[in-house]
């Protein structure tokens, strides 16, 4: 049925999307010697919520564990600008997805 297909599709997107986004955030833009150099992720990629969340979590963990600079909160002046950008994009992504959901609720027949 369509309900089962939607459930399986949702789980597949969640599973493979998180694996792919973690790989991009860590391997491509992370700091892994001999594999990648630590560089900033392009802002356009933050529009994909899974990428934004993976990158923010990676940066928070990397700064705390590797650099010993654990952030006490968003008000911390030493907080890396990319982390602030990622969190702002997560809020933006939530608004965009909510508007899209409300639009589709009205347009798509049930």
PDB file of C-alpha atoms in Angstrom:
ATOM      1  CA  UNK A   1       0.000   0.000   0.000  1.00  0.00           C
ATOM      2  CA  UNK A   2       1.019   3.630  -0.309  1.00  0.00           C
ATOM      3  CA  UNK A   3       1.302   3.978   3.469  1.00  0.00           C
ATOM      4  CA  UNK A   4       3.886   1.197   3.666  1.00  0.00           C
ATOM      5  CA  UNK A   5       5.788   2.632   0.709  1.00  0.00           C
ATOM      6  CA  UNK A   6       5.854   6.054   2.379  1.00  0.00           C
ATOM      7  CA  UNK A   7       7.135   4.520   5.623  1.00  0.00           C
ATOM      8  CA  UNK A   8       9.907   2.575   3.909  1.00  0.00           C
ATOM      9  CA  UNK A   9      10.867   5.602   1.810  1.00  0.00           C
ATOM     10  CA  UNK A  10      10.997   7.814   4.910  1.00  0.00           C
ATOM     11  CA  UNK A  11      13.246   5.381   6.754  1.00  0.00           C
ATOM     12  CA  UNK A  12      15.501   5.000   3.703  1.00  0.00           C
ATOM     13  CA  UNK A  13      15.864   8.765   3.310  1.00  0.00           C
ATOM     14  CA  UNK A  14      16.602   9.164   7.009  1.00  0.00           C
ATOM     15  CA  UNK A  15      19.145   6.340   7.080  1.00  0.00           C
ATOM     16  CA  UNK A  16      21.027   6.976   3.855  1.00  0.00           C
ATOM     17  CA  UNK A  17      20.675  10.744   4.110  1.00  0.00           C
ATOM     18  CA  UNK A  18      22.326  10.749   7.526  1.00  0.00           C
ATOM     19  CA  UNK A  19      25.111   8.448   6.362  1.00  0.00           C
ATOM     20  CA  UNK A  20      25.781  10.648   3.332  1.00  0.00           C
ATOM     21  CA  UNK A  21      25.571  13.915   5.277  1.00  0.00           C
ATOM     22  CA  UNK A  22      27.876  12.662   8.023  1.00  0.00           C
ATOM     23  CA  UNK A  23      30.345  11.554   5.353  1.00  0.00           C
ATOM     24  CA  UNK A  24      30.278  14.951   3.659  1.00  0.00           C
ATOM     25  CA  UNK A  25      30.535  16.892   6.926  1.00  0.00           C
ATOM     26  CA  UNK A  26      33.349  14.747   8.269  1.00  0.00           C
ATOM     27  CA  UNK A  27      35.313  13.388   5.325  1.00  0.00           C
ATOM     28  CA  UNK A  28      34.976  16.093   2.683  1.00  0.00           C
ATOM     29  CA  UNK A  29      34.995  19.182   4.929  1.00  0.00           C
ATOM     30  CA  UNK A  30      36.467  17.683   8.083  1.00  0.00           C
ATOM     31  CA  UNK A  31      40.000  17.567   9.400  1.00  0.00           C
ATOM     32  CA  UNK A  32      41.296  14.085   8.656  1.00  0.00           C
ATOM     33  CA  UNK A  33      45.048  13.987   8.024  1.00  0.00           C
ATOM     34  CA  UNK A  34      46.005  12.473   4.650  1.00  0.00           C
ATOM     35  CA  UNK A  35      42.362  12.509   3.535  1.00  0.00           C
ATOM     36  CA  UNK A  36      40.963  16.020   3.852  1.00  0.00           C
ATOM     37  CA  UNK A  37      41.823  19.467   5.069  1.00  0.00           C
ATOM     38  CA  UNK A  38      39.709  21.396   7.529  1.00  0.00           C
ATOM     39  CA  UNK A  39      37.792  23.874   5.419  1.00  0.00           C
ATOM     40  CA  UNK A  40      34.489  25.688   5.634  1.00  0.00           C
ATOM     41  CA  UNK A  41      31.432  24.062   4.106  1.00  0.00           C
ATOM     42  CA  UNK A  42      29.694  26.198   1.425  1.00  0.00           C
ATOM     43  CA  UNK A  43      26.614  28.012   2.733  1.00  0.00           C
ATOM     44  CA  UNK A  44      24.368  26.469   0.075  1.00  0.00           C
ATOM     45  CA  UNK A  45      24.874  23.015   1.552  1.00  0.00           C
ATOM     46  CA  UNK A  46      23.436  24.220   4.850  1.00  0.00           C
ATOM     47  CA  UNK A  47      20.021  24.352   3.161  1.00  0.00           C
ATOM     48  CA  UNK A  48      19.943  20.565   3.437  1.00  0.00           C
ATOM     49  CA  UNK A  49      18.927  20.026   7.079  1.00  0.00           C
ATOM     50  CA  UNK A  50      20.815  16.755   7.495  1.00  0.00           C
ATOM     51  CA  UNK A  51      24.041  18.364   6.267  1.00  0.00           C
ATOM     52  CA  UNK A  52      23.588  21.395   8.493  1.00  0.00           C
ATOM     53  CA  UNK A  53      22.973  19.286  11.593  1.00  0.00           C
ATOM     54  CA  UNK A  54      25.849  16.910  10.852  1.00  0.00           C
ATOM     55  CA  UNK A  55      28.249  19.790  10.279  1.00  0.00           C
ATOM     56  CA  UNK A  56      27.251  21.653  13.449  1.00  0.00           C
ATOM     57  CA  UNK A  57      27.565  18.505  15.577  1.00  0.00           C
ATOM     58  CA  UNK A  58      30.928  17.687  13.967  1.00  0.00           C
ATOM     59  CA  UNK A  59      32.295  21.186  14.591  1.00  0.00           C
ATOM     60  CA  UNK A  60      31.087  21.282  18.199  1.00  0.00           C
ATOM     61  CA  UNK A  61      32.643  17.882  18.898  1.00  0.00           C
ATOM     62  CA  UNK A  62      35.864  18.675  17.045  1.00  0.00           C
ATOM     63  CA  UNK A  63      36.343  21.983  18.849  1.00  0.00           C
ATOM     64  CA  UNK A  64      35.703  20.399  22.237  1.00  0.00           C
ATOM     65  CA  UNK A  65      37.664  17.160  21.853  1.00  0.00           C
ATOM     66  CA  UNK A  66      40.544  18.077  19.545  1.00  0.00           C
ATOM     67  CA  UNK A  67      41.039  21.751  20.349  1.00  0.00           C
ATOM     68  CA  UNK A  68      39.851  21.758  23.967  1.00  0.00           C
ATOM     69  CA  UNK A  69      37.570  24.730  23.262  1.00  0.00           C
ATOM     70  CA  UNK A  70      34.172  23.562  24.471  1.00  0.00           C
ATOM     71  CA  UNK A  71      31.570  26.255  23.912  1.00  0.00           C
ATOM     72  CA  UNK A  72      29.293  27.204  26.823  1.00  0.00           C
ATOM     73  CA  UNK A  73      26.577  28.485  24.452  1.00  0.00           C
ATOM     74  CA  UNK A  74      25.634  30.592  21.468  1.00  0.00           C
ATOM     75  CA  UNK A  75      26.524  33.801  23.300  1.00  0.00           C
ATOM     76  CA  UNK A  76      30.167  32.714  23.533  1.00  0.00           C
ATOM     77  CA  UNK A  77      32.216  35.242  21.498  1.00  0.00           C
ATOM     78  CA  UNK A  78      34.726  32.526  20.614  1.00  0.00           C
ATOM     79  CA  UNK A  79      32.108  30.342  18.940  1.00  0.00           C
ATOM     80  CA  UNK A  80      33.123  29.505  15.395  1.00  0.00           C
ATOM     81  CA  UNK A  81      31.083  31.495  12.827  1.00  0.00           C
ATOM     82  CA  UNK A  82      30.335  28.348  10.824  1.00  0.00           C
ATOM     83  CA  UNK A  83      28.527  26.888  13.837  1.00  0.00           C
ATOM     84  CA  UNK A  84      26.341  29.995  14.121  1.00  0.00           C
ATOM     85  CA  UNK A  85      25.666  29.813  10.371  1.00  0.00           C
ATOM     86  CA  UNK A  86      24.688  26.158  10.619  1.00  0.00           C
ATOM     87  CA  UNK A  87      22.282  26.769  13.489  1.00  0.00           C
ATOM     88  CA  UNK A  88      20.713  29.749  11.689  1.00  0.00           C
ATOM     89  CA  UNK A  89      20.223  27.600   8.589  1.00  0.00           C
ATOM     90  CA  UNK A  90      18.563  24.887  10.707  1.00  0.00           C
ATOM     91  CA  UNK A  91      15.966  27.444  11.803  1.00  0.00           C
ATOM     92  CA  UNK A  92      15.578  28.628   8.211  1.00  0.00           C
ATOM     93  CA  UNK A  93      15.194  25.016   7.027  1.00  0.00           C
ATOM     94  CA  UNK A  94      12.449  24.452   9.605  1.00  0.00           C
ATOM     95  CA  UNK A  95      10.493  27.486   8.383  1.00  0.00           C
ATOM     96  CA  UNK A  96      10.898  26.508   4.721  1.00  0.00           C
ATOM     97  CA  UNK A  97       9.794  22.926   5.356  1.00  0.00           C
ATOM     98  CA  UNK A  98       6.810  24.075   7.424  1.00  0.00           C
ATOM     99  CA  UNK A  99       5.642  26.407   4.662  1.00  0.00           C
ATOM    100  CA  UNK A 100       6.151  23.653   2.089  1.00  0.00           C
ATOM    101  CA  UNK A 101       4.193  21.177   4.231  1.00  0.00           C
ATOM    102  CA  UNK A 102       1.296  23.601   4.694  1.00  0.00           C
ATOM    103  CA  UNK A 103       1.242  24.275   0.942  1.00  0.00           C
ATOM    104  CA  UNK A 104       1.278  20.587   0.032  1.00  0.00           C
ATOM    105  CA  UNK A 105      -1.428  19.857   2.585  1.00  0.00           C
ATOM    106  CA  UNK A 106      -3.760  22.183   0.688  1.00  0.00           C
ATOM    107  CA  UNK A 107      -2.709  21.269  -2.846  1.00  0.00           C
ATOM    108  CA  UNK A 108      -2.240  17.507  -2.847  1.00  0.00           C
ATOM    109  CA  UNK A 109      -5.498  15.559  -2.722  1.00  0.00           C
ATOM    110  CA  UNK A 110      -5.823  13.178   0.217  1.00  0.00           C
TER     111      UNK A 110
END
